[in-house]
């Protein structure tokens, strides 16, 4: 059964979910976005203007309990994903398109595609070894292989300069003091720590607990969250590749982060309502606020409230390409779930 169209002022469509927050789900003109099916392994396209029934893109073969995450190139309508041991691409201009296998291997579940759709970054897993791959989309040739020193995932290409590729040292936030890494063939061929959790902490003996980094569109670098369960200074940080990191806005409950394409605003979801006393997961329950932040002033504006459950229904907010609205996974008070859109006050 196809997901239903929206029947409320919040939902774009129900029984679907948005892709991972450091990936892109929007087609280049921003009028439509790709969403995952909440009931079976399948992808759909939905009209961001709301109300239209999602259009089936592809039914995927079963792959255990894997979640279908995907990344759409910013400049061309080409989707990339890792599924069932394959890196796949899908031409979004063709309603009858069949997926094309670009690479086969034991792969992490997230990939990143360059803005022009010519290259894909993926992480291959062989036992305890992790290798960063840069794959030519046209030929399937692996143009670069970088051995990673730790359990790494969350791979993403910099939208501003796809020569830069980010990945994460995976693990419990309280135990990982070198989470955010950057790779570049000339500037960081073996990888470089992008954010120093000890140096940016009030006390270097207690490094910040960080994660959910998202590489930025307007300059090479990333925004990331210092979680409320960790030491000060908590909130959203920006870490450019060519400048010192800075705290953009303090927050005690920030969770996932997205940024507008011009870099003027950031959006976060929270662990518990943003105005609840305490920090981190203290008394968080299953509620979350969607909060827009002015990157110049750090001022915060709550634009929506939602609930969350297990993946893929974390809120995972992101901006529409024009920056005028935020989309996020939404669970309403009746338990209906889907993708919602909220206008951003200016």
Coordinates of C-alpha atoms in Angstrom, one line a residue:
X1 CA 0.0 0.0 0.0
X2 CA 1.3 3.5 -0.9
X3 CA 1.8 6.0 1.9
X4 CA -1.0 8.5 2.3
X5 CA -0.9 12.1 1.4
X6 CA -1.1 14.8 4.1
X7 CA -4.4 15.3 5.9
X8 CA -3.1 18.0 8.4
X9 CA -1.4 21.3 8.4
X10 CA 1.9 19.7 9.6
X11 CA 2.4 16.6 7.5
X12 CA 3.7 16.6 4.0
X13 CA 2.9 12.8 3.9
X14 CA 2.4 10.1 6.5
X15 CA 4.0 6.7 6.9
X16 CA 7.2 7.9 5.4
X17 CA 10.5 9.3 6.8
X18 CA 13.2 11.8 5.7
X19 CA 16.7 10.6 5.1
X20 CA 19.6 10.9 7.5
X21 CA 20.2 14.5 8.5
X22 CA 23.7 14.9 7.0
X23 CA 22.4 13.6 3.7
X24 CA 20.2 15.4 1.1
X25 CA 16.8 14.2 0.1
X26 CA 15.7 17.2 -2.1
X27 CA 15.8 17.1 -5.9
X28 CA 17.8 20.0 -7.3
X29 CA 14.9 22.4 -7.8
X30 CA 13.7 21.9 -4.3
X31 CA 10.1 21.2 -5.2
X32 CA 10.2 17.5 -4.4
X33 CA 12.0 15.3 -2.0
X34 CA 12.8 11.6 -1.7
X35 CA 11.4 9.8 1.4
X36 CA 11.6 6.3 2.8
X37 CA 8.7 4.0 3.3
X38 CA 7.9 3.4 7.0
X39 CA 6.3 0.0 6.4
X40 CA 8.6 -1.7 3.9
X41 CA 12.0 -1.2 2.1
X42 CA 11.0 1.3 -0.6
X43 CA 11.6 4.9 -1.6
X44 CA 9.1 7.5 -2.8
X45 CA 9.1 11.1 -4.1
X46 CA 6.8 13.5 -2.4
X47 CA 5.7 17.1 -3.4
X48 CA 7.1 19.5 -0.8
X49 CA 4.2 21.8 -1.3
X50 CA 2.1 19.1 0.5
X51 CA -1.0 17.2 -0.3
X52 CA 0.0 14.9 -3.2
X53 CA 0.2 11.2 -2.7
X54 CA 3.9 10.1 -2.7
X55 CA 5.0 8.5 -5.9
X56 CA 6.8 5.2 -5.7
X57 CA 10.4 5.3 -6.9
X58 CA 11.6 1.8 -6.1
X59 CA 10.8 -1.3 -4.0
X60 CA 14.0 -2.6 -2.5
X61 CA 14.8 -6.3 -1.8
X62 CA 14.6 -7.3 1.9
X63 CA 17.8 -6.7 3.8
X64 CA 17.1 -7.8 7.4
X65 CA 16.5 -4.8 9.7
X66 CA 18.5 -2.4 7.6
X67 CA 17.1 1.1 7.2
X68 CA 17.2 2.7 3.7
X69 CA 19.3 5.9 4.0
X70 CA 20.1 7.8 0.8
X71 CA 21.8 10.9 -0.5
X72 CA 20.7 13.0 -3.6
X73 CA 23.2 15.0 -5.5
X74 CA 22.7 18.8 -5.1
X75 CA 23.1 19.7 -8.8
X76 CA 21.7 16.7 -10.6
X77 CA 18.8 14.4 -9.9
X78 CA 20.8 11.3 -9.0
X79 CA 20.4 9.3 -5.8
X80 CA 23.0 7.1 -4.2
X81 CA 22.6 4.6 -1.4
X82 CA 24.2 1.5 0.1
X83 CA 21.8 -1.5 0.2
X84 CA 22.4 -5.2 0.6
X85 CA 26.1 -5.0 0.0
X86 CA 25.9 -2.7 -3.0
X87 CA 26.4 1.0 -3.7
X88 CA 23.4 1.9 -5.9
X89 CA 22.5 4.9 -8.0
X90 CA 19.0 5.8 -9.2
X91 CA 18.2 8.3 -12.0
X92 CA 15.4 10.5 -10.6
X93 CA 14.4 11.9 -14.0
X94 CA 13.1 8.5 -15.1
X95 CA 9.9 7.2 -13.4
X96 CA 10.8 3.7 -14.5
X97 CA 14.5 3.8 -13.6
X98 CA 16.2 0.7 -12.4
X99 CA 19.0 1.0 -9.8
X100 CA 22.5 0.7 -11.1
X101 CA 25.2 -1.1 -9.1
X102 CA 28.3 1.0 -8.8
X103 CA 30.3 -1.0 -6.3
X104 CA 29.9 -4.3 -4.3
X105 CA 31.3 -5.0 -0.9
X106 CA 30.7 -5.1 2.9
X107 CA 29.5 -1.6 3.3
X108 CA 28.4 0.8 6.0
X109 CA 24.8 1.9 5.5
X110 CA 25.5 5.6 4.7
X111 CA 27.2 7.0 1.6
X112 CA 27.7 10.5 0.3
X113 CA 27.5 11.7 -3.3
X114 CA 29.3 14.7 -4.7
X115 CA 27.1 17.7 -5.8
X116 CA 27.7 17.0 -9.5
X117 CA 26.9 13.3 -9.0
X118 CA 30.3 12.1 -10.4
X119 CA 31.7 10.5 -7.2
X120 CA 30.5 8.6 -4.2
X121 CA 32.2 8.3 -0.8
X122 CA 31.6 5.0 1.0
X123 CA 33.1 3.0 3.9
X124 CA 34.0 -0.6 3.3
X125 CA 34.2 -2.9 6.3
X126 CA 36.5 -6.0 6.5
X127 CA 36.5 -7.5 9.9
X128 CA 37.8 -4.7 12.2
X129 CA 39.3 -2.7 9.3
X130 CA 37.5 0.2 7.7
X131 CA 38.5 1.8 4.4
X132 CA 37.2 5.1 3.0
X133 CA 36.5 4.6 -0.7
X134 CA 36.0 7.3 -3.4
X135 CA 34.1 5.7 -6.3
X136 CA 33.7 7.1 -9.8
X137 CA 30.0 6.9 -10.6
X138 CA 30.4 6.4 -14.3
X139 CA 32.9 3.6 -14.3
X140 CA 32.6 2.1 -10.8
X141 CA 36.4 2.6 -10.5
X142 CA 37.7 3.2 -7.0
X143 CA 39.8 6.3 -7.4
X144 CA 41.0 6.5 -3.8
X145 CA 41.3 4.2 -0.8
X146 CA 42.2 5.5 2.7
X147 CA 42.7 3.1 5.6
X148 CA 40.8 4.4 8.7
X149 CA 42.4 4.0 12.1
X150 CA 39.1 3.3 14.0
X151 CA 35.5 2.1 13.6
X152 CA 34.4 4.8 11.2
X153 CA 31.0 5.7 9.7
X154 CA 28.8 8.8 8.9
X155 CA 30.8 9.4 5.7
X156 CA 29.8 12.6 3.8
X157 CA 31.3 14.8 1.1
X158 CA 31.7 18.5 1.7
X159 CA 29.0 20.2 -0.4
X160 CA 31.2 23.3 -0.6
X161 CA 34.3 21.4 -1.8
X162 CA 33.8 17.6 -2.3
X163 CA 37.6 17.1 -2.2
X164 CA 37.0 17.2 1.6
X165 CA 35.3 14.1 3.0
X166 CA 34.2 13.8 6.6
X167 CA 33.7 10.7 8.7
X168 CA 33.2 9.9 12.3
X169 CA 35.0 7.8 14.9
X170 CA 32.0 5.8 16.0
X171 CA 31.3 4.9 19.6
X172 CA 29.6 6.0 22.8
X173 CA 30.0 9.8 23.1
X174 CA 31.3 9.6 26.6
X175 CA 34.2 7.3 25.4
X176 CA 35.2 8.9 22.1
X177 CA 37.5 12.0 22.3
X178 CA 38.2 12.2 18.6
X179 CA 34.8 12.0 16.9
X180 CA 35.0 14.3 13.9
X181 CA 37.5 13.7 11.1
X182 CA 38.3 15.3 7.7
X183 CA 40.1 13.8 4.8
X184 CA 41.6 15.6 1.7
X185 CA 43.9 14.2 -0.9
X186 CA 46.5 17.0 -0.4
X187 CA 45.7 18.7 2.9
X188 CA 44.8 15.7 5.0
X189 CA 45.7 12.5 3.0
X190 CA 45.7 10.4 6.2
X191 CA 42.9 12.3 7.9
X192 CA 42.8 15.2 10.3
X193 CA 40.9 15.7 13.5
X194 CA 38.5 18.5 12.6
X195 CA 37.2 19.3 16.1
X196 CA 39.4 19.0 19.2
X197 CA 37.1 17.9 22.0
X198 CA 39.7 18.5 24.7
X199 CA 41.0 21.9 23.6
X200 CA 37.4 23.3 23.2
X201 CA 36.3 22.0 26.6
X202 CA 36.4 24.2 29.7
X203 CA 38.6 21.5 31.3
X204 CA 40.8 19.4 28.8
X205 CA 40.6 16.5 31.2
X206 CA 36.9 16.2 30.4
X207 CA 36.5 16.4 26.6
X208 CA 33.2 17.5 25.1
X209 CA 30.9 14.8 24.0
X210 CA 30.1 15.5 20.4
X211 CA 28.4 14.0 17.3
X212 CA 25.9 14.3 14.5
X213 CA 28.2 16.5 12.5
X214 CA 26.9 17.9 9.2
X215 CA 29.3 19.3 6.6
X216 CA 28.3 22.8 5.6
X217 CA 27.2 24.1 2.2
X218 CA 28.8 27.6 2.3
X219 CA 32.4 26.7 3.2
X220 CA 34.3 23.5 3.8
X221 CA 33.8 22.4 7.4
X222 CA 31.0 21.1 9.6
X223 CA 28.5 22.0 12.3
X224 CA 28.2 19.6 15.2
X225 CA 26.5 19.1 18.5
X226 CA 28.2 19.1 21.9
X227 CA 25.6 17.0 23.8
X228 CA 23.9 18.0 27.0
X229 CA 25.1 14.9 28.8
X230 CA 28.7 16.0 28.4
X231 CA 30.6 18.8 30.1
X232 CA 30.3 22.5 29.2
X233 CA 30.4 24.1 26.7
X234 CA 27.3 22.4 25.3
X235 CA 25.4 23.3 22.2
X236 CA 26.1 23.8 18.5
X237 CA 29.6 24.4 17.2
X238 CA 31.0 25.2 13.8
X239 CA 34.3 23.7 12.8
X240 CA 35.7 25.1 9.5
X241 CA 38.7 23.4 7.9
X242 CA 40.6 26.7 7.8
X243 CA 39.7 28.5 11.0
X244 CA 39.3 27.8 14.7
X245 CA 36.1 26.2 15.9
X246 CA 33.5 28.4 17.6
X247 CA 30.4 27.9 19.7
X248 CA 27.5 29.2 17.6
X249 CA 24.8 28.8 20.3
X250 CA 24.7 27.2 23.7
X251 CA 22.1 24.5 24.3
X252 CA 21.6 21.9 26.9
X253 CA 19.5 19.4 24.9
X254 CA 20.7 19.7 21.3
X255 CA 20.6 16.4 19.4
X256 CA 20.8 16.4 15.6
X257 CA 21.8 19.5 13.5
X258 CA 21.3 20.8 10.0
X259 CA 22.3 24.1 8.3
X260 CA 20.8 26.3 5.6
X261 CA 22.7 26.4 2.3
X262 CA 23.8 30.0 2.8
X263 CA 25.0 29.3 6.3
X264 CA 22.7 31.9 7.9
X265 CA 20.6 29.5 10.0
X266 CA 21.0 26.2 11.8
X267 CA 18.3 23.8 12.9
X268 CA 18.4 21.4 15.8
X269 CA 16.1 18.9 17.4
X270 CA 16.3 18.3 21.1
X271 CA 16.3 15.5 23.7
X272 CA 13.1 16.5 25.5
X273 CA 11.4 19.9 25.0
X274 CA 14.0 22.7 24.6
X275 CA 12.6 24.6 27.6
X276 CA 12.6 21.6 30.0
X277 CA 14.9 22.0 33.0
X278 CA 17.9 19.8 33.0
X279 CA 20.1 18.7 30.2
X280 CA 20.8 15.9 27.8
X281 CA 18.5 12.9 28.3
X282 CA 17.3 13.9 31.8
X283 CA 13.6 13.5 31.8
X284 CA 13.5 13.6 28.0
X285 CA 10.7 11.2 27.5
X286 CA 9.8 11.0 23.8
X287 CA 9.3 14.7 23.1
X288 CA 11.5 17.0 21.0
X289 CA 11.6 20.6 19.9
X290 CA 12.6 21.8 16.5
X291 CA 14.7 24.9 17.0
X292 CA 16.0 27.4 14.4
X293 CA 19.2 29.3 15.3
X294 CA 20.6 32.5 13.8
X295 CA 24.3 31.7 13.1
X296 CA 25.3 35.3 13.5
X297 CA 23.6 36.0 16.9
X298 CA 23.0 32.5 18.3
X299 CA 19.4 33.5 18.9
X300 CA 17.0 30.5 19.0
X301 CA 13.4 30.2 17.9
X302 CA 11.2 27.1 18.5
X303 CA 9.3 26.4 15.3
X304 CA 7.7 23.0 16.1
X305 CA 7.2 20.4 18.8
X306 CA 7.2 16.7 18.0
X307 CA 7.7 13.2 19.4
X308 CA 10.2 10.6 18.4
X309 CA 10.7 6.8 18.5
X310 CA 13.6 4.6 17.3
X311 CA 15.2 5.0 13.9
X312 CA 14.1 6.1 11.4
X313 CA 11.8 8.3 13.4
X314 CA 14.2 10.6 15.2
X315 CA 13.2 14.1 14.1
X316 CA 16.3 14.7 11.9
X317 CA 15.5 18.3 10.8
X318 CA 16.9 19.9 7.7
X319 CA 16.2 23.0 5.7
X320 CA 14.5 23.2 2.3
X321 CA 17.0 24.3 -0.4
X322 CA 15.7 27.9 -0.3
X323 CA 16.1 28.0 3.5
X324 CA 12.5 29.2 4.0
X325 CA 11.3 26.1 5.8
X326 CA 12.4 23.1 7.8
X327 CA 11.3 19.5 7.2
X328 CA 11.5 16.9 9.9
X329 CA 10.2 13.5 10.9
X330 CA 7.1 14.0 13.0
X331 CA 5.0 11.9 15.3
X332 CA 1.8 13.7 16.4
X333 CA -0.2 13.3 19.6
X334 CA -2.3 10.5 18.0
X335 CA 0.7 8.5 17.0
X336 CA 0.5 9.3 13.3
X337 CA 4.0 9.6 11.9
X338 CA 5.5 11.1 8.7
X339 CA 7.4 14.1 7.4
X340 CA 6.3 17.6 8.4
X341 CA 7.2 21.0 7.1
X342 CA 7.4 24.2 9.1
X343 CA 8.0 27.7 7.8
X344 CA 11.0 29.6 9.2
X345 CA 10.1 33.0 10.7
X346 CA 12.3 35.8 9.4

